Amino acid sequence: AQKVTRAQTEISVVEKEDVTLDCVYETRDTTYYLFWYKQPPSGELVFLIRRNSFDEQNEISGRYSWNFQKSTSSFNFTITASQVVDSAVYFCALSTYGQNFVFGPGTRLSVLP
Amino acid sequence: DSGVTQTPKHLITATGQRVTLRCSPRSGDLSVYWYQQSLDQGLQFLIQYYNGEERAKGNILERFSAQQFPDLHSELNLSSLELGDSALYFCASSVDEQGSNTDTQYFGPGTRLTVL
C-alpha cells in the first residue's frame, strides 16, 4: 500500500528562521514520484516540486530546498530564512505508475513576524 | 495561475439540492481529477477522467457523479446534498500522455460548497 505521512501537524517559527517539513512515504514500487504542494490561506494548491525515485540529488530553488533520502524513505522540505508569506499548509504526495496520487495529511506552517 | 479554471468559486445551497461544479483543464492536458477537501482535512481523491473516459474512482459517494466532455472540460454533479458535503472541491489536470498518472497535477482554485 502507498502511504505518505508527516512528522509534524503544525510548526510555528519566527520570521527569518529556517524550517524543515518532514515527509515520509511508503511504497513497494521502485519507480515513483514525489511532490510538494503549498496551500496558502487563500486556498489554492500550488505545485512546488516533482522528483522521481532515481534522482536523489538534493534540489535548491531560491529559499527552498529538498532533501531526498531513499534509504529512509523521506523527502524533506526546508525553507531558509522563512517569511510571513510562507505561512501555509504544505502537502507531500506520492505517485506510482497507474495509481492515484496519495497525499499526506499536510503540515500547517505559521511564520510569525 | 495554474491554467486550470473552476466555476463557480463559491456555492451555497440547501440540503437535498443538486449542484454542478465545472472545471476546464490546462490546454493540452488529457486527465482531469476531482478532489474533496473538508474543513481541516486532507485531500480526498474522488474520480479521474482521461480523454473523456473514467480512469479511476476513489472515495466518491454514489450521490456524486462526474463526466468529461469532448472538449475535455469536466463537471462534477453532487445530488441529495447533506450538511457533510460542505467542503472545498478541487479539480486538477495533468498531461498524462502515457497514462501513467505520474505527471504533475495542476490544481484549479477550487469551489467552496456550503450546504445549509
PDB file of C-alpha atoms in Angstrom:
ATOM      1  CA  ALA A   1       0.000   0.000   0.000  1.00  0.00           C
ATOM      2  CA  GLN A   2       1.168   3.520  -0.706  1.00  0.00           C
ATOM      3  CA  LYS A   3       1.237   5.900   2.146  1.00  0.00           C
ATOM      4  CA  VAL A   4       2.522   9.363   2.961  1.00  0.00           C
ATOM      5  CA  THR A   5       2.913  10.609   6.496  1.00  0.00           C
ATOM      6  CA  ARG A   6       4.336  13.687   8.090  1.00  0.00           C
ATOM      7  CA  ALA A   7       6.188  14.194  11.279  1.00  0.00           C
ATOM      8  CA  GLN A   8       4.588  17.467  12.278  1.00  0.00           C
ATOM      9  CA  THR A   9       0.967  18.592  12.277  1.00  0.00           C
ATOM     10  CA  GLU A  10       1.802  22.215  12.916  1.00  0.00           C
ATOM     11  CA  ILE A  11       5.003  24.198  13.049  1.00  0.00           C
ATOM     12  CA  SER A  12       5.390  27.751  14.220  1.00  0.00           C
ATOM     13  CA  VAL A  13       8.552  29.777  13.607  1.00  0.00           C
ATOM     14  CA  VAL A  14       9.601  33.379  13.740  1.00  0.00           C
ATOM     15  CA  GLU A  15      10.444  35.148  10.521  1.00  0.00           C
ATOM     16  CA  LYS A  16      13.980  34.534   9.227  1.00  0.00           C
ATOM     17  CA  GLU A  17      14.267  31.180  10.961  1.00  0.00           C
ATOM     18  CA  ASP A  18      14.939  28.080   8.869  1.00  0.00           C
ATOM     19  CA  VAL A  19      12.272  25.397   8.994  1.00  0.00           C
ATOM     20  CA  THR A  20      12.110  21.813   7.755  1.00  0.00           C
ATOM     21  CA  LEU A  21       8.920  19.968   6.925  1.00  0.00           C
ATOM     22  CA  ASP A  22       9.186  16.207   7.007  1.00  0.00           C
ATOM     23  CA  CYS A  23       7.654  13.769   4.566  1.00  0.00           C
ATOM     24  CA  VAL A  24       7.928  10.028   4.991  1.00  0.00           C
ATOM     25  CA  TYR A  25       6.460   7.730   2.400  1.00  0.00           C
ATOM     26  CA  GLU A  26       5.831   4.078   1.909  1.00  0.00           C
ATOM     27  CA  THR A  27       5.699   2.167  -1.368  1.00  0.00           C
ATOM     28  CA  ARG A  28       6.849  -1.159  -2.731  1.00  0.00           C
ATOM     29  CA  ASP A  29       7.409   0.227  -6.205  1.00  0.00           C
ATOM     30  CA  THR A  30      10.937   1.042  -7.274  1.00  0.00           C
ATOM     31  CA  THR A  31       9.792   3.774  -9.633  1.00  0.00           C
ATOM     32  CA  TYR A  32       7.784   6.519  -8.053  1.00  0.00           C
ATOM     33  CA  TYR A  33       7.426  10.267  -7.936  1.00  0.00           C
ATOM     34  CA  LEU A  34       7.263  12.631  -5.006  1.00  0.00           C
ATOM     35  CA  PHE A  35       5.697  16.063  -4.937  1.00  0.00           C
ATOM     36  CA  TRP A  36       5.294  19.022  -2.639  1.00  0.00           C
ATOM     37  CA  TYR A  37       2.359  21.400  -2.839  1.00  0.00           C
ATOM     38  CA  LYS A  38       1.657  24.592  -0.928  1.00  0.00           C
ATOM     39  CA  GLN A  39      -1.825  25.696   0.124  1.00  0.00           C
ATOM     40  CA  PRO A  40      -1.749  29.308   1.343  1.00  0.00           C
ATOM     41  CA  PRO A  41      -4.660  30.800   3.323  1.00  0.00           C
ATOM     42  CA  SER A  42      -6.313  31.834   0.055  1.00  0.00           C
ATOM     43  CA  GLY A  43      -6.939  28.127  -0.554  1.00  0.00           C
ATOM     44  CA  GLU A  44      -5.408  27.300  -3.903  1.00  0.00           C
ATOM     45  CA  LEU A  45      -2.930  24.435  -4.221  1.00  0.00           C
ATOM     46  CA  VAL A  46       0.375  25.459  -5.705  1.00  0.00           C
ATOM     47  CA  PHE A  47       2.792  22.937  -7.178  1.00  0.00           C
ATOM     48  CA  LEU A  48       6.337  23.273  -5.827  1.00  0.00           C
ATOM     49  CA  ILE A  49       8.393  20.297  -6.958  1.00  0.00           C
ATOM     50  CA  ARG A  50       8.300  16.860  -8.593  1.00  0.00           C
ATOM     51  CA  ARG A  51      11.095  14.369  -8.044  1.00  0.00           C
ATOM     52  CA  ASN A  52      11.495  10.836  -9.376  1.00  0.00           C
ATOM     53  CA  SER A  53      12.868   7.976  -7.334  1.00  0.00           C
ATOM     54  CA  PHE A  54      16.019   7.640  -9.418  1.00  0.00           C
ATOM     55  CA  ASP A  55      17.156  11.167  -8.819  1.00  0.00           C
ATOM     56  CA  GLU A  56      18.490  11.502  -5.304  1.00  0.00           C
ATOM     57  CA  GLN A  57      20.204  14.819  -5.849  1.00  0.00           C
ATOM     58  CA  ASN A  58      19.117  17.489  -3.456  1.00  0.00           C
ATOM     59  CA  GLU A  59      17.466  20.444  -5.114  1.00  0.00           C
ATOM     60  CA  ILE A  60      17.582  24.104  -4.269  1.00  0.00           C
ATOM     61  CA  SER A  61      15.284  26.770  -5.617  1.00  0.00           C
ATOM     62  CA  GLY A  62      15.820  30.136  -4.024  1.00  0.00           C
ATOM     63  CA  ARG A  63      14.992  29.809  -0.337  1.00  0.00           C
ATOM     64  CA  TYR A  64      13.510  26.337  -0.860  1.00  0.00           C
ATOM     65  CA  SER A  65      15.481  23.113  -0.776  1.00  0.00           C
ATOM     66  CA  TRP A  66      14.540  19.473  -0.839  1.00  0.00           C
ATOM     67  CA  ASN A  67      16.420  16.540   0.644  1.00  0.00           C
ATOM     68  CA  PHE A  68      15.504  13.164  -0.831  1.00  0.00           C
ATOM     69  CA  GLN A  69      16.789  10.133   1.070  1.00  0.00           C
ATOM     70  CA  LYS A  70      15.697   6.836  -0.350  1.00  0.00           C
ATOM     71  CA  SER A  71      17.333   4.903   2.486  1.00  0.00           C
ATOM     72  CA  THR A  72      14.938   6.457   4.992  1.00  0.00           C
ATOM     73  CA  SER A  73      12.014   6.947   2.562  1.00  0.00           C
ATOM     74  CA  SER A  74      11.971  10.643   3.235  1.00  0.00           C
ATOM     75  CA  PHE A  75      11.602  13.728   1.087  1.00  0.00           C
ATOM     76  CA  ASN A  76      12.026  16.692   3.386  1.00  0.00           C
ATOM     77  CA  PHE A  77      11.466  20.304   2.512  1.00  0.00           C
ATOM     78  CA  THR A  78      13.451  23.158   4.035  1.00  0.00           C
ATOM     79  CA  ILE A  79      12.634  26.838   3.848  1.00  0.00           C
ATOM     80  CA  THR A  80      15.599  29.041   4.606  1.00  0.00           C
ATOM     81  CA  ALA A  81      15.073  32.483   6.151  1.00  0.00           C
ATOM     82  CA  SER A  82      11.326  31.974   6.371  1.00  0.00           C
ATOM     83  CA  GLN A  83       8.947  34.824   5.588  1.00  0.00           C
ATOM     84  CA  VAL A  84       5.370  35.523   6.626  1.00  0.00           C
ATOM     85  CA  VAL A  85       4.250  34.702   3.071  1.00  0.00           C
ATOM     86  CA  ASP A  86       5.485  31.143   3.614  1.00  0.00           C
ATOM     87  CA  SER A  87       2.626  30.589   6.072  1.00  0.00           C
ATOM     88  CA  ALA A  88       0.527  27.836   4.520  1.00  0.00           C
ATOM     89  CA  VAL A  89      -0.356  24.176   4.689  1.00  0.00           C
ATOM     90  CA  TYR A  90       2.200  22.075   2.853  1.00  0.00           C
ATOM     91  CA  PHE A  91       1.348  18.700   1.365  1.00  0.00           C
ATOM     92  CA  CYS A  92       3.690  15.960   0.290  1.00  0.00           C
ATOM     93  CA  ALA A  93       2.341  13.495  -2.299  1.00  0.00           C
ATOM     94  CA  LEU A  94       3.409  10.198  -3.823  1.00  0.00           C
ATOM     95  CA  SER A  95       2.541   8.728  -7.199  1.00  0.00           C
ATOM     96  CA  THR A  96       3.394   5.404  -8.758  1.00  0.00           C
ATOM     97  CA  TYR A  97       2.660   4.071 -12.189  1.00  0.00           C
ATOM     98  CA  GLY A  98      -1.055   3.643 -12.774  1.00  0.00           C
ATOM     99  CA  GLN A  99      -2.002   4.534  -9.222  1.00  0.00           C
ATOM    100  CA  ASN A 100      -3.761   7.575  -7.865  1.00  0.00           C
ATOM    101  CA  PHE A 101      -1.839  10.290  -6.126  1.00  0.00           C
ATOM    102  CA  VAL A 102      -1.573   9.739  -2.402  1.00  0.00           C
ATOM    103  CA  PHE A 103      -1.417  12.974  -0.454  1.00  0.00           C
ATOM    104  CA  GLY A 104      -0.076  13.231   3.050  1.00  0.00           C
ATOM    105  CA  PRO A 105      -2.209  14.893   5.716  1.00  0.00           C
ATOM    106  CA  GLY A 106      -0.429  18.247   5.431  1.00  0.00           C
ATOM    107  CA  THR A 107       1.686  20.325   7.781  1.00  0.00           C
ATOM    108  CA  ARG A 108       0.474  23.774   8.797  1.00  0.00           C
ATOM    109  CA  LEU A 109       3.353  26.249   8.909  1.00  0.00           C
ATOM    110  CA  SER A 110       2.910  29.571  10.664  1.00  0.00           C
ATOM    111  CA  VAL A 111       5.637  32.148  10.239  1.00  0.00           C
ATOM    112  CA  LEU A 112       5.301  34.910  12.785  1.00  0.00           C
ATOM    113  CA  PRO A 113       6.621  38.422  12.163  1.00  0.00           C
TER     114      PRO A 113
ATOM    115  CA  ASP B   1      -2.178  30.902 -12.138  1.00  0.00           C
ATOM    116  CA  SER B   2      -2.133  27.151 -12.853  1.00  0.00           C
ATOM    117  CA  GLY B   3      -4.205  27.410 -16.037  1.00  0.00           C
ATOM    118  CA  VAL B   4      -6.967  25.257 -14.565  1.00  0.00           C
ATOM    119  CA  THR B   5     -10.254  27.084 -14.125  1.00  0.00           C
ATOM    120  CA  GLN B   6     -13.161  26.158 -11.902  1.00  0.00           C
ATOM    121  CA  THR B   7     -16.608  27.670 -11.596  1.00  0.00           C
ATOM    122  CA  PRO B   8     -18.306  28.755  -9.516  1.00  0.00           C
ATOM    123  CA  LYS B   9     -15.880  29.933  -6.852  1.00  0.00           C
ATOM    124  CA  HIS B  10     -18.498  29.736  -4.115  1.00  0.00           C
ATOM    125  CA  LEU B  11     -21.789  27.892  -3.927  1.00  0.00           C
ATOM    126  CA  ILE B  12     -24.330  27.992  -1.121  1.00  0.00           C
ATOM    127  CA  THR B  13     -27.263  25.647  -1.271  1.00  0.00           C
ATOM    128  CA  ALA B  14     -29.668  23.703   0.893  1.00  0.00           C
ATOM    129  CA  THR B  15     -29.791  20.075   1.923  1.00  0.00           C
ATOM    130  CA  GLY B  16     -31.406  17.817  -0.634  1.00  0.00           C
ATOM    131  CA  GLN B  17     -30.416  20.004  -3.569  1.00  0.00           C
ATOM    132  CA  ARG B  18     -28.257  19.177  -6.560  1.00  0.00           C
ATOM    133  CA  VAL B  19     -25.316  21.229  -7.837  1.00  0.00           C
ATOM    134  CA  THR B  20     -22.863  21.050 -10.716  1.00  0.00           C
ATOM    135  CA  LEU B  21     -19.244  22.107 -10.465  1.00  0.00           C
ATOM    136  CA  ARG B  22     -17.331  22.846 -13.621  1.00  0.00           C
ATOM    137  CA  CYS B  23     -13.655  22.504 -14.463  1.00  0.00           C
ATOM    138  CA  SER B  24     -11.606  23.440 -17.517  1.00  0.00           C
ATOM    139  CA  PRO B  25      -8.182  21.795 -17.613  1.00  0.00           C
ATOM    140  CA  ARG B  26      -4.951  23.355 -18.815  1.00  0.00           C
ATOM    141  CA  SER B  27      -4.620  23.436 -22.562  1.00  0.00           C
ATOM    142  CA  GLY B  28      -3.303  20.071 -23.759  1.00  0.00           C
ATOM    143  CA  ASP B  29      -3.984  18.199 -20.531  1.00  0.00           C
ATOM    144  CA  LEU B  30      -5.902  14.975 -21.025  1.00  0.00           C
ATOM    145  CA  SER B  31      -6.503  13.927 -17.433  1.00  0.00           C
ATOM    146  CA  VAL B  32      -8.863  15.620 -15.005  1.00  0.00           C
ATOM    147  CA  TYR B  33      -9.053  14.730 -11.334  1.00  0.00           C
ATOM    148  CA  TRP B  34     -11.573  15.736  -8.683  1.00  0.00           C
ATOM    149  CA  TYR B  35     -10.729  16.031  -5.006  1.00  0.00           C
ATOM    150  CA  GLN B  36     -12.686  16.930  -1.904  1.00  0.00           C
ATOM    151  CA  GLN B  37     -11.113  18.798   0.994  1.00  0.00           C
ATOM    152  CA  SER B  38     -13.281  19.086   4.101  1.00  0.00           C
ATOM    153  CA  LEU B  39     -12.500  21.580   6.847  1.00  0.00           C
ATOM    154  CA  ASP B  40      -9.057  20.905   8.271  1.00  0.00           C
ATOM    155  CA  GLN B  41      -8.909  17.666   6.356  1.00  0.00           C
ATOM    156  CA  GLY B  42      -6.575  16.376   3.753  1.00  0.00           C
ATOM    157  CA  LEU B  43      -7.286  15.858   0.100  1.00  0.00           C
ATOM    158  CA  GLN B  44      -9.615  13.014  -0.731  1.00  0.00           C
ATOM    159  CA  PHE B  45      -9.416  11.753  -4.297  1.00  0.00           C
ATOM    160  CA  LEU B  46     -12.851  11.354  -5.839  1.00  0.00           C
ATOM    161  CA  ILE B  47     -12.532  10.451  -9.502  1.00  0.00           C
ATOM    162  CA  GLN B  48     -10.322  10.758 -12.589  1.00  0.00           C
ATOM    163  CA  TYR B  49     -11.168  11.110 -16.237  1.00  0.00           C
ATOM    164  CA  TYR B  50      -8.729  10.613 -19.066  1.00  0.00           C
ATOM    165  CA  ASN B  51      -9.593  11.858 -22.538  1.00  0.00           C
ATOM    166  CA  GLY B  52     -13.306  11.528 -21.923  1.00  0.00           C
ATOM    167  CA  GLU B  53     -13.335   8.190 -20.139  1.00  0.00           C
ATOM    168  CA  GLU B  54     -13.446   7.355 -16.466  1.00  0.00           C
ATOM    169  CA  ARG B  55      -9.994   6.141 -15.442  1.00  0.00           C
ATOM    170  CA  ALA B  56     -10.127   5.740 -11.666  1.00  0.00           C
ATOM    171  CA  LYS B  57     -12.524   6.086  -8.784  1.00  0.00           C
ATOM    172  CA  GLY B  58     -11.663   6.965  -5.232  1.00  0.00           C
ATOM    173  CA  ASN B  59     -13.875   7.663  -2.266  1.00  0.00           C
ATOM    174  CA  ILE B  60     -16.738   9.024  -4.315  1.00  0.00           C
ATOM    175  CA  LEU B  61     -20.256   8.686  -2.961  1.00  0.00           C
ATOM    176  CA  GLU B  62     -22.988   7.217  -5.132  1.00  0.00           C
ATOM    177  CA  ARG B  63     -24.785  10.570  -4.912  1.00  0.00           C
ATOM    178  CA  PHE B  64     -21.858  12.122  -6.779  1.00  0.00           C
ATOM    179  CA  SER B  65     -21.065  11.653 -10.434  1.00  0.00           C
ATOM    180  CA  ALA B  66     -18.796  13.241 -12.990  1.00  0.00           C
ATOM    181  CA  GLN B  67     -18.145  13.357 -16.674  1.00  0.00           C
ATOM    182  CA  GLN B  68     -15.586  14.718 -19.098  1.00  0.00           C
ATOM    183  CA  PHE B  69     -16.796  16.200 -22.348  1.00  0.00           C
ATOM    184  CA  PRO B  70     -15.203  16.050 -25.832  1.00  0.00           C
ATOM    185  CA  ASP B  71     -13.609  19.470 -25.285  1.00  0.00           C
ATOM    186  CA  LEU B  72     -12.049  17.932 -22.127  1.00  0.00           C
ATOM    187  CA  HIS B  73     -13.829  20.119 -19.615  1.00  0.00           C
ATOM    188  CA  SER B  74     -15.336  18.206 -16.744  1.00  0.00           C
ATOM    189  CA  GLU B  75     -18.335  18.523 -14.469  1.00  0.00           C
ATOM    190  CA  LEU B  76     -18.867  17.091 -11.016  1.00  0.00           C
ATOM    191  CA  ASN B  77     -22.503  16.593 -10.069  1.00  0.00           C
ATOM    192  CA  LEU B  78     -23.444  16.395  -6.412  1.00  0.00           C
ATOM    193  CA  SER B  79     -27.031  15.428  -5.585  1.00  0.00           C
ATOM    194  CA  SER B  80     -29.190  14.934  -2.488  1.00  0.00           C
ATOM    195  CA  LEU B  81     -26.755  17.176  -0.700  1.00  0.00           C
ATOM    196  CA  GLU B  82     -26.114  16.742   3.003  1.00  0.00           C
ATOM    197  CA  LEU B  83     -24.525  19.067   5.529  1.00  0.00           C
ATOM    198  CA  GLY B  84     -21.419  16.896   5.495  1.00  0.00           C
ATOM    199  CA  ASP B  85     -20.876  17.585   1.812  1.00  0.00           C
ATOM    200  CA  SER B  86     -19.783  21.121   2.651  1.00  0.00           C
ATOM    201  CA  ALA B  87     -16.176  21.269   1.520  1.00  0.00           C
ATOM    202  CA  LEU B  88     -13.693  22.691  -0.939  1.00  0.00           C
ATOM    203  CA  TYR B  89     -13.801  20.796  -4.213  1.00  0.00           C
ATOM    204  CA  PHE B  90     -10.706  20.892  -6.345  1.00  0.00           C
ATOM    205  CA  CYS B  91     -10.184  19.953  -9.906  1.00  0.00           C
ATOM    206  CA  ALA B  92      -6.694  19.173 -11.169  1.00  0.00           C
ATOM    207  CA  SER B  93      -5.341  18.341 -14.588  1.00  0.00           C
ATOM    208  CA  SER B  94      -2.219  16.747 -15.957  1.00  0.00           C
ATOM    209  CA  VAL B  95      -0.776  15.930 -19.361  1.00  0.00           C
ATOM    210  CA  ASP B  96      -0.629  12.222 -18.559  1.00  0.00           C
ATOM    211  CA  GLU B  97       0.282  11.314 -22.137  1.00  0.00           C
ATOM    212  CA  GLN B  98       1.487   7.881 -21.119  1.00  0.00           C
ATOM    213  CA  GLY B  99      -1.498   7.285 -18.893  1.00  0.00           C
ATOM    214  CA  SER B 100       0.873   6.623 -16.022  1.00  0.00           C
ATOM    215  CA  ASN B 101      -0.714   9.032 -13.531  1.00  0.00           C
ATOM    216  CA  THR B 102       2.737  10.240 -12.508  1.00  0.00           C
ATOM    217  CA  ASP B 103       2.756  13.620 -14.211  1.00  0.00           C
ATOM    218  CA  THR B 104       2.390  16.758 -12.153  1.00  0.00           C
ATOM    219  CA  GLN B 105      -1.190  17.632 -11.322  1.00  0.00           C
ATOM    220  CA  TYR B 106      -2.012  21.322 -11.565  1.00  0.00           C
ATOM    221  CA  PHE B 107      -4.882  22.439  -9.400  1.00  0.00           C
ATOM    222  CA  GLY B 108      -7.664  24.892 -10.017  1.00  0.00           C
ATOM    223  CA  PRO B 109      -8.650  27.477  -7.406  1.00  0.00           C
ATOM    224  CA  GLY B 110     -11.412  25.250  -6.034  1.00  0.00           C
ATOM    225  CA  THR B 111     -15.146  25.610  -5.494  1.00  0.00           C
ATOM    226  CA  ARG B 112     -16.225  26.185  -1.924  1.00  0.00           C
ATOM    227  CA  LEU B 113     -19.555  24.446  -1.369  1.00  0.00           C
ATOM    228  CA  THR B 114     -21.644  25.280   1.658  1.00  0.00           C
ATOM    229  CA  VAL B 115     -24.713  23.182   2.348  1.00  0.00           C
ATOM    230  CA  LEU B 116     -27.165  24.760   4.807  1.00  0.00           C
TER     231      LEU B 116
END
